[in-house]
Amino acid sequence: MAFTNVCLWTLLAFMLTWTVFYVTNRGKKATQLADAVVEEREDGATDVIIVGAGVGGSALAYALAKDGRRVHVIERDLREPERIMGEFMQPGGRLMLSKLGLEDCLEGIDAQKATGMTVYKDGKEAVASFPVDNNNFPFDPSARSFHNGRFVQRLRQKASSLPNVRLEEGTVKSLIEEKGVIKGVTYKNSAGEETTALAPLTVVCDGCYSNLRRSLNDNNAEVLSYQVGFISKNCQLEEPEKLKLIMSKPSFTMLYQISSTDVRCVFEVLPNNIPSISNGEMATFVKNTIAPQVPLKLRKIFLKGIDEGEHIKAMPTKKMTATLSEKKGVILLGDAFNMRHPAIASGMMVLLSDILILRRLLQPLSNLGNAQKISQVIKSFYDIRKPMSATVNTLGNAFSQVLVASTDEAKEAMRQGCYDYLSSGGFRTSGMMALLGGMNPRPISLIYHLCAITLSSIGHLLSPFPSPLRIWHSLRLFVGYENVGSPSQG
Ligand SMILES: Cc1cc2nc3c(=O)[nH]c(=O)nc-3n(C[C@H](O)[C@H](O)[C@H](O)COP(=O)(O)OP(=O)(O)OC[C@H]3O[C@@H](n4cnc5c(N)ncnc54)[C@H](O)[C@@H]3O)c2cc1C
């Protein structure tokens, strides 16, 4: 008995000592880490330079600074941007945002909840919602729409609130290169002086008009179409939680709430047929060609912006596959790296997912000075991102092609097939909406739904009887699907 007591007391003493040692040591380690960060900050050196504080640059700066990196962000214009891009964050994007600790950037900007869309075609309409039940999605399955500039400002504020982030206004002119390794950038600061910034890692995140990309690879963006948009102010859509997608001609038209009082109206025009905005041709085109195709109950709101003389803006939509740069010490990110058609509003989601992957890969590196290791990280990053980015890119490009009106019977059948599929309800609608919302961005799901839409369109085309011409159109449809449907466009 006495022996048992001694053993028990010894064990207890041992456990107590170990616990005290563990807790003290952990505290010490945390203090050491914090000290190291402060010390590093005081020496003035930089770990990472980020060019551009748009959605990507700001989110990345926050993520890396949270890991203790000293980040210098150089942004050309720190005023609130006014753009017609990046206004709709899919549920999948919100999940990424929350994983980065940035979900609160959607608060306080009058962002609107979106639970799906209403699709209109030839006088018919159908509601398609993001699946709420049995969706295996670990987050609230709703999107948010907002003024892009307000969101970007919130991201910038959040990043620059960290002591190890330096957000500076300046325009980067070029990358500093030594023997194939990027050492930093030259830039013009807000005082107009040419200066330089050096760091072991430079991230180029300067958006879709990137000038710096050209010095890193020979990747060229293809202009697919133009999005033309304006805001109708002081109004609210019926069922504001549903984005309105109209399958109009020459391509789609959308209306969605970007604040409690503002409605974004946007439509697509094809590159060789763009009326001039400056001489008023575009406003006439909106009134005479697009507005008559907008369902009556939405038309008043659609025309409000034009009638009140709101500024019309046009923005090119581009497609560009991701390409690795041979240069060391540098990473391209965001639209400077990879673009897809914005019809599925997923650019920010892919970008935030890229940031999460990159952050995780960089975390084990205590310093970023080893260019060889950074190159390995970039190669892994490129491989790991592929399933998600290829799925979204292929979906975006396929969906946008389906939305373009055509006199070609095969293409029109596909367009009708897409509407029928989205409006059919049940598994087909919820599966497609999960895919569009980034709740299930897996290649297998994409292949399944694209095949199903193509087959049901072929069925539609061949009924009521399969004439030789219809069989020919079906074969073309199938080949057309093969072209857009291979998920390899990372
Ligand atoms: C018409 C359209 C609509 C879209 N709609 C959506 C949508 O609804 N949802 C969605 O998820 N995605 C959408 N996208 C895609 C999304 O907007 C982009 O993927 C995303 O904004 C890219 O972020 P980024 O940080 O790479 O670029 P940006 O957000 O454009 O940021 C680039 C930043 O770099 C700065 N910069 C540029 N050059 C320099 C320089 N030399 N020196 C310093 N700073 C510089 C710029 O001022 C800017 O602040 C849309 C795209 C288009 C074209």
PDB file of C-alpha atoms in Angstrom, residues 226-476:
ATOM      1  CA  TYR A 226     -16.451  43.624 -72.755  1.00  0.00           C
ATOM      2  CA  GLN A 227     -18.645  44.025 -69.702  1.00  0.00           C
ATOM      3  CA  VAL A 228     -20.568  47.294 -69.812  1.00  0.00           C
ATOM      4  CA  GLY A 229     -22.080  48.495 -66.568  1.00  0.00           C
ATOM      5  CA  PHE A 230     -23.711  51.328 -64.656  1.00  0.00           C
ATOM      6  CA  ILE A 231     -25.426  51.726 -61.301  1.00  0.00           C
ATOM      7  CA  SER A 232     -29.145  52.413 -60.762  1.00  0.00           C
ATOM      8  CA  LYS A 233     -29.300  54.314 -57.484  1.00  0.00           C
ATOM      9  CA  ASN A 234     -31.951  54.546 -54.752  1.00  0.00           C
ATOM     10  CA  CYS A 235     -33.818  51.410 -55.712  1.00  0.00           C
ATOM     11  CA  GLN A 236     -34.221  47.816 -54.653  1.00  0.00           C
ATOM     12  CA  LEU A 237     -34.900  44.739 -56.750  1.00  0.00           C
ATOM     13  CA  GLU A 238     -37.835  42.473 -56.070  1.00  0.00           C
ATOM     14  CA  GLU A 239     -36.334  39.485 -54.177  1.00  0.00           C
ATOM     15  CA  PRO A 240     -33.016  41.296 -53.730  1.00  0.00           C
ATOM     16  CA  GLU A 241     -31.297  38.123 -52.484  1.00  0.00           C
ATOM     17  CA  LYS A 242     -31.424  36.671 -55.992  1.00  0.00           C
ATOM     18  CA  LEU A 243     -29.041  37.894 -58.700  1.00  0.00           C
ATOM     19  CA  LYS A 244     -30.965  38.375 -61.964  1.00  0.00           C
ATOM     20  CA  LEU A 245     -29.411  36.660 -64.981  1.00  0.00           C
ATOM     21  CA  ILE A 246     -31.097  37.410 -68.293  1.00  0.00           C
ATOM     22  CA  MET A 247     -30.185  35.247 -71.273  1.00  0.00           C
ATOM     23  CA  SER A 248     -30.348  38.177 -73.695  1.00  0.00           C
ATOM     24  CA  LYS A 249     -28.715  38.995 -77.045  1.00  0.00           C
ATOM     25  CA  PRO A 250     -25.911  39.395 -77.983  1.00  0.00           C
ATOM     26  CA  SER A 251     -25.031  37.872 -74.598  1.00  0.00           C
ATOM     27  CA  PHE A 252     -26.137  37.949 -70.960  1.00  0.00           C
ATOM     28  CA  THR A 253     -27.424  40.869 -68.862  1.00  0.00           C
ATOM     29  CA  MET A 254     -27.263  40.894 -65.056  1.00  0.00           C
ATOM     30  CA  LEU A 255     -28.809  42.963 -62.279  1.00  0.00           C
ATOM     31  CA  TYR A 256     -27.800  42.588 -58.668  1.00  0.00           C
ATOM     32  CA  GLN A 257     -27.964  44.589 -55.490  1.00  0.00           C
ATOM     33  CA  ILE A 258     -24.514  45.958 -54.492  1.00  0.00           C
ATOM     34  CA  SER A 259     -25.810  47.918 -51.497  1.00  0.00           C
ATOM     35  CA  SER A 260     -29.201  48.320 -49.863  1.00  0.00           C
ATOM     36  CA  THR A 261     -29.938  51.129 -52.350  1.00  0.00           C
ATOM     37  CA  ASP A 262     -27.717  50.509 -55.395  1.00  0.00           C
ATOM     38  CA  VAL A 263     -28.311  48.018 -58.193  1.00  0.00           C
ATOM     39  CA  ARG A 264     -25.522  47.020 -60.549  1.00  0.00           C
ATOM     40  CA  CYS A 265     -26.726  46.676 -64.144  1.00  0.00           C
ATOM     41  CA  VAL A 266     -24.237  44.997 -66.460  1.00  0.00           C
ATOM     42  CA  PHE A 267     -24.305  43.342 -69.857  1.00  0.00           C
ATOM     43  CA  GLU A 268     -21.807  41.766 -72.206  1.00  0.00           C
ATOM     44  CA  VAL A 269     -20.897  42.960 -75.692  1.00  0.00           C
ATOM     45  CA  LEU A 270     -18.645  41.144 -78.124  1.00  0.00           C
ATOM     46  CA  PRO A 271     -15.254  42.694 -79.016  1.00  0.00           C
ATOM     47  CA  ASN A 272     -15.926  43.677 -82.622  1.00  0.00           C
ATOM     48  CA  ASN A 273     -19.183  45.474 -81.914  1.00  0.00           C
ATOM     49  CA  ILE A 274     -18.815  48.043 -79.126  1.00  0.00           C
ATOM     50  CA  PRO A 275     -20.805  51.281 -79.321  1.00  0.00           C
ATOM     51  CA  SER A 276     -18.899  54.354 -78.160  1.00  0.00           C
ATOM     52  CA  ILE A 277     -19.612  55.495 -74.596  1.00  0.00           C
ATOM     53  CA  SER A 278     -18.293  59.035 -75.081  1.00  0.00           C
ATOM     54  CA  ASN A 279     -20.568  60.046 -77.977  1.00  0.00           C
ATOM     55  CA  GLY A 280     -23.720  58.589 -76.403  1.00  0.00           C
ATOM     56  CA  GLU A 281     -24.046  55.589 -78.759  1.00  0.00           C
ATOM     57  CA  MET A 282     -23.789  53.202 -75.810  1.00  0.00           C
ATOM     58  CA  ALA A 283     -26.654  54.853 -73.896  1.00  0.00           C
ATOM     59  CA  THR A 284     -28.805  54.561 -77.046  1.00  0.00           C
ATOM     60  CA  PHE A 285     -27.762  50.905 -77.432  1.00  0.00           C
ATOM     61  CA  VAL A 286     -28.758  50.248 -73.811  1.00  0.00           C
ATOM     62  CA  LYS A 287     -32.179  51.853 -74.306  1.00  0.00           C
ATOM     63  CA  ASN A 288     -32.995  50.430 -77.746  1.00  0.00           C
ATOM     64  CA  THR A 289     -31.328  47.020 -77.760  1.00  0.00           C
ATOM     65  CA  ILE A 290     -30.718  45.746 -74.221  1.00  0.00           C
ATOM     66  CA  ALA A 291     -33.592  47.279 -72.219  1.00  0.00           C
ATOM     67  CA  PRO A 292     -36.378  45.751 -74.364  1.00  0.00           C
ATOM     68  CA  GLN A 293     -34.970  42.299 -73.505  1.00  0.00           C
ATOM     69  CA  VAL A 294     -35.014  42.992 -69.769  1.00  0.00           C
ATOM     70  CA  PRO A 295     -38.214  41.564 -68.184  1.00  0.00           C
ATOM     71  CA  LEU A 296     -40.822  44.278 -67.627  1.00  0.00           C
ATOM     72  CA  LYS A 297     -40.688  44.041 -63.838  1.00  0.00           C
ATOM     73  CA  LEU A 298     -36.927  44.784 -63.884  1.00  0.00           C
ATOM     74  CA  ARG A 299     -36.879  47.266 -66.738  1.00  0.00           C
ATOM     75  CA  LYS A 300     -37.707  50.390 -64.756  1.00  0.00           C
ATOM     76  CA  ILE A 301     -34.776  49.774 -62.425  1.00  0.00           C
ATOM     77  CA  PHE A 302     -32.533  48.889 -65.364  1.00  0.00           C
ATOM     78  CA  LEU A 303     -33.300  52.154 -67.150  1.00  0.00           C
ATOM     79  CA  LYS A 304     -33.141  54.310 -64.014  1.00  0.00           C
ATOM     80  CA  GLY A 305     -29.351  54.565 -64.087  1.00  0.00           C
ATOM     81  CA  ILE A 306     -29.301  55.506 -67.774  1.00  0.00           C
ATOM     82  CA  ASP A 307     -32.141  58.032 -67.403  1.00  0.00           C
ATOM     83  CA  GLU A 308     -30.356  59.662 -64.470  1.00  0.00           C
ATOM     84  CA  GLY A 309     -27.156  59.957 -66.504  1.00  0.00           C
ATOM     85  CA  GLU A 310     -25.104  57.532 -64.397  1.00  0.00           C
ATOM     86  CA  HIS A 311     -21.611  56.943 -65.665  1.00  0.00           C
ATOM     87  CA  ILE A 312     -21.369  53.951 -68.042  1.00  0.00           C
ATOM     88  CA  LYS A 313     -18.151  51.950 -67.785  1.00  0.00           C
ATOM     89  CA  ALA A 314     -16.721  49.192 -69.934  1.00  0.00           C
ATOM     90  CA  MET A 315     -14.189  46.623 -68.865  1.00  0.00           C
ATOM     91  CA  PRO A 316     -12.509  43.975 -71.016  1.00  0.00           C
ATOM     92  CA  THR A 317     -12.988  40.360 -69.965  1.00  0.00           C
ATOM     93  CA  LYS A 318      -9.837  38.381 -70.476  1.00  0.00           C
ATOM     94  CA  LYS A 319      -8.712  34.796 -70.411  1.00  0.00           C
ATOM     95  CA  MET A 320      -5.152  33.819 -69.517  1.00  0.00           C
ATOM     96  CA  THR A 321      -3.825  30.459 -68.362  1.00  0.00           C
ATOM     97  CA  ALA A 322      -1.364  30.424 -65.480  1.00  0.00           C
ATOM     98  CA  THR A 323       2.281  30.158 -66.507  1.00  0.00           C
ATOM     99  CA  LEU A 324       5.329  29.758 -64.294  1.00  0.00           C
ATOM    100  CA  SER A 325       8.135  32.270 -64.584  1.00  0.00           C
ATOM    101  CA  GLU A 326      11.731  31.067 -64.989  1.00  0.00           C
ATOM    102  CA  LYS A 327      12.919  33.936 -62.780  1.00  0.00           C
ATOM    103  CA  LYS A 328      13.685  33.262 -59.125  1.00  0.00           C
ATOM    104  CA  GLY A 329      12.634  35.285 -56.073  1.00  0.00           C
ATOM    105  CA  VAL A 330       9.331  36.336 -57.603  1.00  0.00           C
ATOM    106  CA  ILE A 331       5.728  35.135 -57.727  1.00  0.00           C
ATOM    107  CA  LEU A 332       2.881  36.333 -59.940  1.00  0.00           C
ATOM    108  CA  LEU A 333      -0.553  36.274 -58.358  1.00  0.00           C
ATOM    109  CA  GLY A 334      -4.153  37.268 -59.061  1.00  0.00           C
ATOM    110  CA  ASP A 335      -5.193  38.618 -62.454  1.00  0.00           C
ATOM    111  CA  ALA A 336      -1.553  39.216 -63.369  1.00  0.00           C
ATOM    112  CA  PHE A 337      -1.116  35.425 -63.167  1.00  0.00           C
ATOM    113  CA  ASN A 338      -4.373  33.804 -64.241  1.00  0.00           C
ATOM    114  CA  MET A 339      -7.709  35.058 -65.648  1.00  0.00           C
ATOM    115  CA  ARG A 340     -10.967  33.472 -66.656  1.00  0.00           C
ATOM    116  CA  HIS A 341     -14.283  34.809 -67.944  1.00  0.00           C
ATOM    117  CA  PRO A 342     -16.085  36.658 -65.104  1.00  0.00           C
ATOM    118  CA  ALA A 343     -19.552  35.249 -65.989  1.00  0.00           C
ATOM    119  CA  ILE A 344     -19.327  33.033 -62.903  1.00  0.00           C
ATOM    120  CA  ALA A 345     -17.868  35.765 -60.656  1.00  0.00           C
ATOM    121  CA  SER A 346     -15.134  33.573 -59.198  1.00  0.00           C
ATOM    122  CA  GLY A 347     -11.866  35.423 -59.772  1.00  0.00           C
ATOM    123  CA  MET A 348     -11.595  36.549 -56.151  1.00  0.00           C
ATOM    124  CA  MET A 349     -12.368  33.049 -54.901  1.00  0.00           C
ATOM    125  CA  VAL A 350      -9.532  31.488 -56.933  1.00  0.00           C
ATOM    126  CA  LEU A 351      -7.221  34.289 -55.828  1.00  0.00           C
ATOM    127  CA  LEU A 352      -8.015  33.836 -52.119  1.00  0.00           C
ATOM    128  CA  SER A 353      -7.588  30.079 -52.472  1.00  0.00           C
ATOM    129  CA  ASP A 354      -4.170  30.717 -54.104  1.00  0.00           C
ATOM    130  CA  ILE A 355      -3.192  32.937 -51.174  1.00  0.00           C
ATOM    131  CA  LEU A 356      -4.128  30.213 -48.679  1.00  0.00           C
ATOM    132  CA  ILE A 357      -2.045  27.633 -50.556  1.00  0.00           C
ATOM    133  CA  LEU A 358       0.945  29.951 -50.896  1.00  0.00           C
ATOM    134  CA  ARG A 359       0.803  30.977 -47.265  1.00  0.00           C
ATOM    135  CA  ARG A 360       0.783  27.348 -46.087  1.00  0.00           C
ATOM    136  CA  LEU A 361       3.732  26.488 -48.326  1.00  0.00           C
ATOM    137  CA  LEU A 362       5.761  29.470 -47.091  1.00  0.00           C
ATOM    138  CA  GLN A 363       4.990  28.904 -43.404  1.00  0.00           C
ATOM    139  CA  PRO A 364       7.761  26.315 -42.745  1.00  0.00           C
ATOM    140  CA  LEU A 365      10.459  28.654 -44.136  1.00  0.00           C
ATOM    141  CA  SER A 366      11.981  30.686 -41.327  1.00  0.00           C
ATOM    142  CA  ASN A 367      13.443  33.136 -43.822  1.00  0.00           C
ATOM    143  CA  LEU A 368      12.685  33.694 -47.472  1.00  0.00           C
ATOM    144  CA  GLY A 369      16.287  34.310 -48.539  1.00  0.00           C
ATOM    145  CA  ASN A 370      16.861  30.901 -50.138  1.00  0.00           C
ATOM    146  CA  ALA A 371      15.873  31.455 -53.787  1.00  0.00           C
ATOM    147  CA  GLN A 372      16.123  27.716 -54.498  1.00  0.00           C
ATOM    148  CA  LYS A 373      13.611  26.851 -51.781  1.00  0.00           C
ATOM    149  CA  ILE A 374      11.273  29.619 -52.908  1.00  0.00           C
ATOM    150  CA  SER A 375      11.391  28.198 -56.431  1.00  0.00           C
ATOM    151  CA  GLN A 376      10.368  24.798 -55.055  1.00  0.00           C
ATOM    152  CA  VAL A 377       7.503  26.437 -53.168  1.00  0.00           C
ATOM    153  CA  ILE A 378       6.327  28.154 -56.367  1.00  0.00           C
ATOM    154  CA  LYS A 379       6.394  24.871 -58.299  1.00  0.00           C
ATOM    155  CA  SER A 380       4.379  23.112 -55.556  1.00  0.00           C
ATOM    156  CA  PHE A 381       1.981  26.063 -55.451  1.00  0.00           C
ATOM    157  CA  TYR A 382       1.432  25.734 -59.179  1.00  0.00           C
ATOM    158  CA  ASP A 383       0.624  22.004 -58.873  1.00  0.00           C
ATOM    159  CA  ILE A 384      -1.559  22.223 -55.768  1.00  0.00           C
ATOM    160  CA  ARG A 385      -3.769  25.020 -57.126  1.00  0.00           C
ATOM    161  CA  LYS A 386      -4.449  23.259 -60.403  1.00  0.00           C
ATOM    162  CA  PRO A 387      -7.557  21.123 -59.597  1.00  0.00           C
ATOM    163  CA  MET A 388      -9.485  24.082 -58.188  1.00  0.00           C
ATOM    164  CA  SER A 389      -8.315  26.736 -60.659  1.00  0.00           C
ATOM    165  CA  ALA A 390      -8.739  24.457 -63.687  1.00  0.00           C
ATOM    166  CA  THR A 391     -12.275  23.583 -62.599  1.00  0.00           C
ATOM    167  CA  VAL A 392     -13.277  27.222 -62.106  1.00  0.00           C
ATOM    168  CA  ASN A 393     -11.523  28.441 -65.255  1.00  0.00           C
ATOM    169  CA  THR A 394     -13.088  25.752 -67.434  1.00  0.00           C
ATOM    170  CA  LEU A 395     -16.511  26.356 -65.905  1.00  0.00           C
ATOM    171  CA  GLY A 396     -16.202  30.137 -66.410  1.00  0.00           C
ATOM    172  CA  ASN A 397     -15.188  29.787 -70.037  1.00  0.00           C
ATOM    173  CA  ALA A 398     -17.820  27.117 -70.801  1.00  0.00           C
ATOM    174  CA  PHE A 399     -20.614  29.030 -69.053  1.00  0.00           C
ATOM    175  CA  SER A 400     -19.740  32.272 -70.840  1.00  0.00           C
ATOM    176  CA  GLN A 401     -19.805  30.538 -74.244  1.00  0.00           C
ATOM    177  CA  VAL A 402     -23.187  29.049 -73.487  1.00  0.00           C
ATOM    178  CA  LEU A 403     -24.558  32.492 -72.606  1.00  0.00           C
ATOM    179  CA  VAL A 404     -23.682  34.023 -75.983  1.00  0.00           C
ATOM    180  CA  ALA A 405     -26.722  34.040 -78.283  1.00  0.00           C
ATOM    181  CA  SER A 406     -26.226  32.473 -81.678  1.00  0.00           C
ATOM    182  CA  THR A 407     -28.027  31.725 -84.930  1.00  0.00           C
ATOM    183  CA  ASP A 408     -26.243  28.372 -84.921  1.00  0.00           C
ATOM    184  CA  GLU A 409     -28.827  25.707 -84.035  1.00  0.00           C
ATOM    185  CA  ALA A 410     -26.335  23.579 -82.084  1.00  0.00           C
ATOM    186  CA  LYS A 411     -25.173  26.487 -79.901  1.00  0.00           C
ATOM    187  CA  GLU A 412     -28.732  27.640 -79.327  1.00  0.00           C
ATOM    188  CA  ALA A 413     -29.686  24.117 -78.239  1.00  0.00           C
ATOM    189  CA  MET A 414     -26.864  24.200 -75.688  1.00  0.00           C
ATOM    190  CA  ARG A 415     -28.074  27.571 -74.410  1.00  0.00           C
ATOM    191  CA  GLN A 416     -31.599  26.243 -74.019  1.00  0.00           C
ATOM    192  CA  GLY A 417     -30.184  23.061 -72.422  1.00  0.00           C
ATOM    193  CA  CYS A 418     -28.347  25.162 -69.842  1.00  0.00           C
ATOM    194  CA  TYR A 419     -31.513  27.094 -68.957  1.00  0.00           C
ATOM    195  CA  ASP A 420     -33.542  23.845 -68.711  1.00  0.00           C
ATOM    196  CA  TYR A 421     -30.875  22.274 -66.527  1.00  0.00           C
ATOM    197  CA  LEU A 422     -30.703  25.234 -64.137  1.00  0.00           C
ATOM    198  CA  SER A 423     -34.477  25.478 -63.929  1.00  0.00           C
ATOM    199  CA  SER A 424     -35.149  21.746 -63.523  1.00  0.00           C
ATOM    200  CA  GLY A 425     -34.895  21.894 -59.709  1.00  0.00           C
ATOM    201  CA  GLY A 426     -33.653  19.046 -57.515  1.00  0.00           C
ATOM    202  CA  PHE A 427     -30.227  17.497 -57.786  1.00  0.00           C
ATOM    203  CA  ARG A 428     -29.332  19.027 -61.166  1.00  0.00           C
ATOM    204  CA  THR A 429     -29.973  22.615 -60.054  1.00  0.00           C
ATOM    205  CA  SER A 430     -28.394  22.210 -56.635  1.00  0.00           C
ATOM    206  CA  GLY A 431     -25.337  20.423 -58.095  1.00  0.00           C
ATOM    207  CA  MET A 432     -24.824  23.137 -60.701  1.00  0.00           C
ATOM    208  CA  MET A 433     -25.335  25.922 -58.142  1.00  0.00           C
ATOM    209  CA  ALA A 434     -22.839  24.268 -55.767  1.00  0.00           C
ATOM    210  CA  LEU A 435     -20.360  24.258 -58.628  1.00  0.00           C
ATOM    211  CA  LEU A 436     -21.048  27.893 -59.611  1.00  0.00           C
ATOM    212  CA  GLY A 437     -20.878  29.005 -55.981  1.00  0.00           C
ATOM    213  CA  GLY A 438     -17.488  27.375 -55.459  1.00  0.00           C
ATOM    214  CA  MET A 439     -19.005  25.086 -52.835  1.00  0.00           C
ATOM    215  CA  ASN A 440     -17.822  22.010 -54.715  1.00  0.00           C
ATOM    216  CA  PRO A 441     -15.119  23.088 -57.181  1.00  0.00           C
ATOM    217  CA  ARG A 442     -14.008  19.580 -58.144  1.00  0.00           C
ATOM    218  CA  PRO A 443     -13.101  18.479 -61.702  1.00  0.00           C
ATOM    219  CA  ILE A 444     -15.285  15.375 -61.440  1.00  0.00           C
ATOM    220  CA  SER A 445     -18.347  17.437 -60.571  1.00  0.00           C
ATOM    221  CA  LEU A 446     -17.620  19.799 -63.472  1.00  0.00           C
ATOM    222  CA  ILE A 447     -17.278  16.913 -65.934  1.00  0.00           C
ATOM    223  CA  TYR A 448     -20.496  15.347 -64.668  1.00  0.00           C
ATOM    224  CA  HIS A 449     -22.596  18.516 -65.035  1.00  0.00           C
ATOM    225  CA  LEU A 450     -21.103  19.569 -68.383  1.00  0.00           C
ATOM    226  CA  CYS A 451     -21.759  16.065 -69.773  1.00  0.00           C
ATOM    227  CA  ALA A 452     -25.302  16.088 -68.404  1.00  0.00           C
ATOM    228  CA  ILE A 453     -26.067  19.522 -69.928  1.00  0.00           C
ATOM    229  CA  THR A 454     -24.572  18.483 -73.269  1.00  0.00           C
ATOM    230  CA  LEU A 455     -26.508  15.205 -73.358  1.00  0.00           C
ATOM    231  CA  SER A 456     -29.801  16.845 -72.433  1.00  0.00           C
ATOM    232  CA  SER A 457     -29.171  19.530 -75.109  1.00  0.00           C
ATOM    233  CA  ILE A 458     -28.502  16.787 -77.665  1.00  0.00           C
ATOM    234  CA  GLY A 459     -31.716  15.062 -76.560  1.00  0.00           C
ATOM    235  CA  HIS A 460     -33.532  18.367 -77.082  1.00  0.00           C
ATOM    236  CA  LEU A 461     -31.944  18.804 -80.499  1.00  0.00           C
ATOM    237  CA  LEU A 462     -32.856  15.305 -81.692  1.00  0.00           C
ATOM    238  CA  SER A 463     -36.487  15.506 -80.641  1.00  0.00           C
ATOM    239  CA  PRO A 464     -39.111  15.008 -81.945  1.00  0.00           C
ATOM    240  CA  PHE A 465     -37.206  13.093 -84.685  1.00  0.00           C
ATOM    241  CA  PRO A 466     -33.467  12.910 -85.508  1.00  0.00           C
ATOM    242  CA  SER A 467     -33.069  14.363 -89.019  1.00  0.00           C
ATOM    243  CA  PRO A 468     -29.578  14.100 -90.644  1.00  0.00           C
ATOM    244  CA  LEU A 469     -29.048  17.851 -90.056  1.00  0.00           C
ATOM    245  CA  ARG A 470     -29.936  17.512 -86.377  1.00  0.00           C
ATOM    246  CA  ILE A 471     -27.625  14.514 -85.978  1.00  0.00           C
ATOM    247  CA  TRP A 472     -24.877  16.641 -87.550  1.00  0.00           C
ATOM    248  CA  HIS A 473     -25.589  19.513 -85.100  1.00  0.00           C
ATOM    249  CA  SER A 474     -25.527  17.030 -82.197  1.00  0.00           C
ATOM    250  CA  LEU A 475     -22.124  15.757 -83.239  1.00  0.00           C
ATOM    251  CA  ARG A 476     -20.854  19.334 -83.466  1.00  0.00           C
TER     252      ARG A 476
END
